[in-house]
Coordinates of C-alpha atoms and ligand atoms in Angstrom, one line a residue:
M617 CA -23.3 -4.7 -12.6
K618 CA -22.3 -7.3 -11.1
A619 CA -21.6 -6.8 -6.8
V620 CA -21.0 -9.4 -4.0
G621 CA -23.5 -9.7 -1.9
I622 CA -25.8 -11.9 0.4
T623 CA -29.8 -12.0 0.2
R624 CA -29.4 -14.4 3.7
T625 CA -26.8 -14.5 6.5
G626 CA -25.5 -17.6 6.8
G627 CA -21.9 -19.3 5.8
P628 CA -19.7 -18.5 3.0
E629 CA -21.8 -20.4 0.7
V630 CA -24.4 -17.3 1.2
L631 CA -22.3 -15.7 -0.5
G632 CA -23.0 -14.4 -4.3
L633 CA -23.4 -12.2 -7.3
L634 CA -25.8 -9.6 -7.0
D635 CA -26.8 -7.9 -10.1
L636 CA -27.9 -4.3 -9.5
P637 CA -28.1 -1.1 -11.1
E638 CA -25.1 1.3 -11.7
P639 CA -25.0 4.1 -9.5
S640 CA -27.3 7.3 -10.9
T641 CA -25.3 10.2 -11.4
V642 CA -28.7 12.6 -11.9
G643 CA -30.2 14.6 -9.4
S644 CA -29.2 15.2 -6.1
D645 CA -26.5 11.7 -6.6
A646 CA -24.9 14.4 -9.0
D647 CA -23.0 15.4 -6.0
G648 CA -21.1 11.7 -5.6
L649 CA -18.1 11.2 -7.1
V650 CA -18.7 7.3 -8.7
I651 CA -15.5 4.9 -9.0
E652 CA -14.9 2.3 -11.1
V653 CA -13.9 -0.2 -8.4
A654 CA -10.6 -2.4 -9.8
A655 CA -10.2 -4.0 -6.6
A656 CA -12.1 -4.3 -3.1
A657 CA -10.5 -6.2 0.3
V658 CA -11.8 -8.4 2.0
N659 CA -11.8 -7.6 5.9
P660 CA -12.9 -9.2 9.4
V661 CA -16.4 -7.1 9.6
D662 CA -17.5 -8.7 6.1
L663 CA -17.2 -12.2 7.5
A664 CA -19.2 -11.2 10.4
T665 CA -21.6 -9.8 8.2
R666 CA -22.5 -12.5 6.3
S667 CA -22.4 -14.9 9.4
G668 CA -25.5 -12.6 10.7
L669 CA -23.1 -11.9 13.8
I670 CA -23.6 -8.1 13.0
P671 CA -26.7 -7.5 11.7
T672 CA -27.5 -5.7 8.6
A673 CA -30.6 -4.8 6.2
L674 CA -30.7 -7.3 3.1
P675 CA -29.7 -7.7 0.5
A676 CA -26.5 -6.4 1.0
V677 CA -23.6 -5.9 -0.9
L678 CA -20.2 -6.5 1.4
G679 CA -17.1 -4.5 1.5
W680 CA -15.5 -1.2 3.6
D681 CA -12.2 -1.3 1.4
L682 CA -11.5 -0.3 -2.4
A683 CA -9.2 1.1 -5.3
G684 CA -10.1 2.3 -8.8
T685 CA -10.6 4.6 -11.2
V686 CA -12.7 8.2 -11.2
V687 CA -15.8 7.8 -13.7
H688 CA -17.6 10.7 -12.6
A689 CA -16.3 13.6 -10.7
P690 CA -18.9 17.0 -9.7
Q691 CA -16.9 19.8 -10.2
G692 CA -15.5 21.3 -7.1
S693 CA -14.8 17.7 -5.8
G694 CA -11.1 18.2 -6.2
F695 CA -10.8 14.8 -8.3
G696 CA -11.2 14.2 -12.3
T697 CA -12.2 11.6 -14.3
G698 CA -9.6 9.2 -14.6
D699 CA -7.9 9.5 -11.1
R700 CA -6.4 6.5 -9.4
V701 CA -8.3 6.4 -6.1
M702 CA -9.1 4.9 -2.9
A703 CA -11.7 4.8 -0.1
M704 CA -13.3 3.4 2.9
T705 CA -17.2 2.6 3.0
A706 CA -18.6 2.2 6.7
Q707 CA -21.2 -0.2 5.0
L708 CA -22.6 -1.3 7.9
G709 CA -24.0 2.3 8.2
T710 CA -24.4 3.6 5.3
G711 CA -25.6 -0.2 3.6
V712 CA -23.1 1.0 0.7
G713 CA -21.2 -1.9 -0.3
S714 CA -17.4 -1.8 -1.8
M715 CA -17.5 -5.1 -3.8
A716 CA -19.3 -3.8 -6.8
E717 CA -18.1 -3.0 -10.2
F718 CA -19.6 0.7 -9.7
V719 CA -19.5 3.0 -6.0
R720 CA -21.1 6.3 -5.3
F721 CA -19.1 7.8 -2.6
D722 CA -19.0 11.3 -0.9
A723 CA -15.5 13.0 -2.3
A724 CA -14.5 13.7 1.3
H725 CA -13.8 10.2 2.0
V726 CA -11.5 9.4 -0.9
A727 CA -8.1 9.2 -1.1
R728 CA -5.6 9.5 -4.0
V729 CA -3.3 6.5 -4.7
P730 CA 0.1 7.9 -5.3
D731 CA 2.0 6.4 -8.2
A732 CA 4.4 3.9 -6.3
L733 CA 0.8 1.6 -5.6
S734 CA -0.6 -0.6 -7.7
L735 CA -4.9 -0.5 -7.3
T736 CA -4.5 -3.7 -5.8
A737 CA -2.4 -3.0 -3.4
A738 CA -4.0 0.5 -2.1
A739 CA -7.4 -1.6 -2.1
A740 CA -5.2 -4.0 0.7
L741 CA -4.8 -0.6 2.8
P742 CA -8.0 1.8 4.0
L743 CA -9.8 0.1 6.5
A744 CA -6.6 -1.6 8.5
G745 CA -4.5 1.3 8.3
V746 CA -6.8 4.0 9.1
T747 CA -7.9 1.6 12.4
A748 CA -4.5 1.6 13.0
V749 CA -3.7 5.5 12.5
Q750 CA -7.1 6.3 14.7
A751 CA -6.2 3.7 17.5
L752 CA -2.5 5.2 17.7
R753 CA -4.0 8.7 18.2
R754 CA -6.0 7.3 21.7
T755 CA -2.3 5.9 23.3
P756 CA -1.5 8.6 25.9
A757 CA 1.8 10.2 25.0
R758 CA 4.2 9.2 27.8
S759 CA 8.0 9.5 28.0
G760 CA 9.7 6.0 27.2
R761 CA 6.3 4.2 27.6
R762 CA 6.0 0.8 26.7
V763 CA 3.7 -0.6 24.9
L764 CA 2.7 -4.6 24.1
L765 CA 0.7 -5.1 20.7
V766 CA -1.0 -8.1 20.7
G767 CA -1.9 -9.6 16.9
A768 CA 1.2 -7.6 15.5
Q769 CA 0.4 -10.6 12.2
G770 CA -2.8 -9.5 11.4
S771 CA -4.0 -6.6 9.2
V772 CA -4.6 -4.0 11.8
G773 CA -1.5 -5.5 13.9
A774 CA 1.0 -5.1 11.2
Q775 CA -0.1 -1.2 10.7
L776 CA 0.0 -0.5 14.2
A777 CA 3.3 -2.4 14.8
L778 CA 5.3 -0.9 11.8
R779 CA 4.0 2.7 12.9
L780 CA 5.4 2.2 16.6
L781 CA 8.4 0.1 16.1
D782 CA 9.2 3.9 14.6
E783 CA 8.5 5.8 17.3
P784 CA 12.1 6.2 19.0
D785 CA 10.7 6.9 23.1
T786 CA 8.5 3.9 23.0
R787 CA 9.6 0.2 23.7
T788 CA 7.3 -2.1 21.6
D789 CA 6.9 -5.6 22.7
L790 CA 5.0 -7.3 20.1
L791 CA 2.5 -10.6 21.0
V792 CA 2.5 -12.9 17.5
R793 CA 1.7 -16.5 16.8
P794 CA 4.7 -18.7 17.5
G795 CA 5.0 -19.9 13.4
D796 CA 5.1 -15.4 13.1
G797 CA 8.1 -14.8 15.4
E798 CA 10.6 -15.1 12.9
V799 CA 9.9 -12.9 10.7
W800 CA 8.4 -10.3 13.2
R801 CA 12.1 -9.8 14.9
E802 CA 13.5 -9.2 11.2
L803 CA 11.1 -6.7 11.3
R804 CA 12.1 -5.6 14.4
A805 CA 15.6 -5.5 14.3
A806 CA 15.2 -3.0 11.5
R807 CA 13.5 -0.3 13.1
P808 CA 13.9 2.2 16.4
G809 CA 11.3 1.8 18.8
G810 CA 11.9 -2.2 18.8
G811 CA 11.1 -4.2 22.0
A812 CA 10.7 -8.3 22.3
V813 CA 9.0 -10.3 20.1
L814 CA 6.8 -12.7 22.3
T815 CA 4.9 -15.6 20.8
D816 CA 3.4 -16.8 23.7
T817 CA 0.5 -15.4 26.6
V818 CA 2.6 -17.2 29.4
R819 CA 5.9 -14.9 28.6
V820 CA 3.8 -11.7 28.8
E821 CA 5.0 -9.7 32.1
G822 CA 2.0 -8.8 34.4
K823 CA 1.2 -4.9 35.0
A824 CA 4.1 -4.5 33.3
Y825 CA 3.2 -2.1 30.0
D826 CA 1.5 1.3 30.1
I827 CA -0.6 0.5 27.1
V828 CA -2.0 -2.9 25.5
V829 CA -3.2 -2.3 22.0
D830 CA -5.5 -5.9 21.5
T831 CA -6.3 -6.3 17.9
A832 CA -6.7 -10.4 18.2
G833 CA -9.3 -10.6 20.9
A834 CA -6.8 -11.5 24.0
P835 CA -9.1 -9.7 27.4
D836 CA -7.2 -11.7 30.1
L837 CA -4.1 -9.4 28.7
I838 CA -5.3 -6.6 30.7
E839 CA -3.5 -8.4 33.0
A840 CA -0.4 -6.8 31.6
V841 CA -1.4 -3.3 31.8
C842 CA 0.1 -1.1 35.0
P843 CA -1.7 0.7 37.5
G844 CA -2.9 3.8 35.8
G845 CA -2.3 2.2 32.1
V846 CA -4.9 1.7 29.3
F847 CA -6.2 -1.0 27.5
L848 CA -7.1 -0.1 24.1
S849 CA -9.5 -2.9 22.3
L850 CA -10.1 -3.2 18.4
T851 CA -12.2 -6.5 19.2
P852 CA -15.7 -5.3 20.7
F853 CA -16.8 -8.9 20.8
S854 CA -13.4 -10.1 23.0
A855 CA -13.1 -7.3 24.8
P856 CA -12.4 -7.8 28.4
D857 CA -15.0 -6.7 31.5
P858 CA -13.6 -3.4 32.6
A859 CA -14.7 -3.4 36.0
R860 CA -11.7 -6.9 35.9
R861 CA -9.3 -3.9 36.3
P862 CA -10.7 -0.6 38.1
D863 CA -7.2 0.6 37.9
V864 CA -6.6 0.3 34.4
E865 CA -8.4 2.8 31.9
F866 CA -10.4 0.6 29.0
T867 CA -10.7 2.0 25.5
L868 CA -12.9 0.6 22.3
V869 CA -12.0 2.0 18.8
G870 CA -14.3 2.5 16.6
V871 CA -13.3 3.4 13.1
Q872 CA -14.7 6.5 12.0
L873 CA -14.4 7.9 8.0
N874 CA -12.1 10.1 7.7
G875 CA -10.2 11.3 3.9
D876 CA -6.9 13.1 5.6
D877 CA -6.4 9.4 7.9
L878 CA -6.8 7.5 4.7
A879 CA -4.6 9.7 2.6
E880 CA -1.7 9.5 5.6
V881 CA -2.1 5.7 5.1
A882 CA -1.8 5.8 1.4
D883 CA 1.4 8.3 1.6
R884 CA 3.2 6.2 4.4
A885 CA 2.6 3.0 2.6
A886 CA 3.8 4.8 -1.1
R887 CA 7.1 5.5 1.2
D888 CA 7.4 2.2 3.3
V889 CA 7.3 -0.9 1.2
G890 CA 7.0 -3.1 5.1
L891 CA 2.9 -1.1 5.3
R892 CA 2.0 -2.6 2.1
P893 CA -0.1 -5.9 3.1
R894 CA 1.0 -9.3 0.9
T895 CA -2.5 -9.5 -1.4
T896 CA -3.8 -12.7 -2.9
V897 CA -6.1 -11.9 -5.6
L898 CA -9.6 -13.7 -6.5
P899 CA -12.3 -12.9 -8.9
F900 CA -15.4 -11.7 -7.0
A901 CA -17.1 -15.0 -8.1
D902 CA -15.0 -16.7 -5.5
A903 CA -15.5 -14.5 -2.8
A904 CA -17.0 -17.5 -0.6
E905 CA -13.2 -19.1 -0.9
A906 CA -11.6 -16.3 0.7
H907 CA -14.3 -16.4 3.6
R908 CA -13.4 -19.8 3.4
R909 CA -9.5 -19.2 3.9
L910 CA -10.0 -16.7 6.2
E911 CA -12.5 -18.8 9.0
A912 CA -9.9 -21.1 8.4
G913 CA -7.6 -18.9 10.7
G914 CA -3.6 -18.6 9.5
F915 CA -4.2 -16.7 6.2
R916 CA -1.5 -13.9 6.3
G917 CA -1.9 -11.0 4.0
K918 CA -5.5 -9.8 2.6
F919 CA -7.6 -10.8 -0.1
V920 CA -8.5 -8.2 -2.7
L921 CA -11.2 -9.4 -5.2
V922 CA -11.6 -8.2 -8.5
P923 CA -15.1 -7.7 -10.7
Ligands
NAP2271 N1 -12.9 -2.1 16.5 C1 -13.0 -0.9 15.1 O1 -13.4 -0.5 14.4 C2 -12.2 -2.0 14.1 C3 -11.7 -1.6 12.5 C4 -10.9 -2.6 12.1 C5 -10.8 -4.4 12.7 N2 -11.9 -4.3 13.8 C6 -10.9 -5.6 14.3 O2 -10.0 -5.9 14.5 C7 -9.2 -7.2 14.2 C8 -8.6 -7.6 14.1 O3 -8.6 -7.0 12.5 P1 -7.7 -7.4 11.1 O4 -8.4 -7.1 10.1 O5 -6.3 -7.3 11.5 O6 -8.1 -9.0 11.2 P2 -6.8 -9.9 10.6 O7 -6.0 -9.6 9.5 O8 -7.4 -11.4 10.0 O9 -5.9 -10.6 11.6 C9 -7.0 -11.2 13.0 C10 -5.0 -11.9 13.3 O10 -6.1 -11.8 14.6 C11 -4.7 -13.2 15.1 N3 -5.8 -13.8 15.8 C12 -7.0 -14.2 16.3 N4 -7.3 -14.8 17.6 C13 -6.5 -14.8 18.1 C14 -6.0 -15.3 19.3 N5 -7.1 -15.8 20.1 N6 -4.7 -14.9 19.7 C15 -3.6 -14.6 19.3 N7 -4.2 -14.0 17.7 C16 -5.2 -14.6 17.3 C17 -5.3 -14.4 13.6 O11 -4.3 -15.1 13.9 P3 -4.7 -16.5 13.1 O12 -4.8 -16.3 11.6 O13 -3.5 -17.3 13.1 O14 -5.9 -17.2 14.1 C18 -4.8 -13.0 12.8 O15 -3.4 -12.7 12.8 C19 -10.8 -8.1 13.5 O16 -11.7 -8.7 15.1 C20 -11.5 -7.1 13.2 O17 -13.1 -6.7 13.2 C21 -11.7 -3.1 14.9

């Protein structure tokens, strides 16, 4: 089978199509669910793995997100052949990448794709959606809390923003790139918990927020947290030095595989069209093109690769 992978780290040109055996379904392997992949999305972690910023064993198949159809389902797994499913793999921990024609998974990390979602739309959701759900859970509940979300225009940022804007007892200010201001002002206006949409860090009020959630890597914004507040970072490579603000609780979010959270992401996106990222579909063979365009910055939505 074909898979998008690397045999060495470097620029986008190191990406290629690997020729690998299909996952086995005999012996102890029969316990896994095998999915024929319809689509696998590209995430920033794939770029960091490809470049060598995050070490990985080589050769490596890349990819964390996928959607497809079950072709092998063990008895008692809760799934059957032909089911439309989506899944997230912690590629760095497991060595199992999603950008392959077939992938074997533990059924506990798989969710059904609701009828309202195409497999392409579903493939764009797992990592960003589950990260947002788990990050939100780490934000302390405070009556009338004031939140600043940095990078609402990104994939994780958008999932977080739309959830936060739906919370009535929370005022959420969004910090986005200047070119993204207008679209977020419209989205904010249609939801109950919206505060300001800011496009410049100089407009951010100091020591004003109970919680700052940083999805874009803006460590200086720890100064926007009020004493006793929380700075929640999703970007370990651009996190602030917690010693800078001893009066602020610093939390680094690390996403965990969780089939229930994935199902929540799928169900919510089925009900709310705003939570479905805009997708740009490319064949596996053009993975390098997706990486180049993402590295250039300014891309909005998700690249989804198809076999
Ligand atoms: N900790 C975890 O478990 C976890 C899980 C998932 C993702 N992440 C990380 O979370 C981050 C966001 O992921 P994603 O999937 O949402 O990526 P994404 O879709 O590429 O979004 C990132 C956004 O950040 C913006 N950005 C980058 N640098 C910025 C800066 N200095 N100021 C303002 N905006 C900036 C980008 O805008 P431009 O395109 O205009 O530059 C882009 O819109 C990535 O670093 C990713 O690795 C962490």
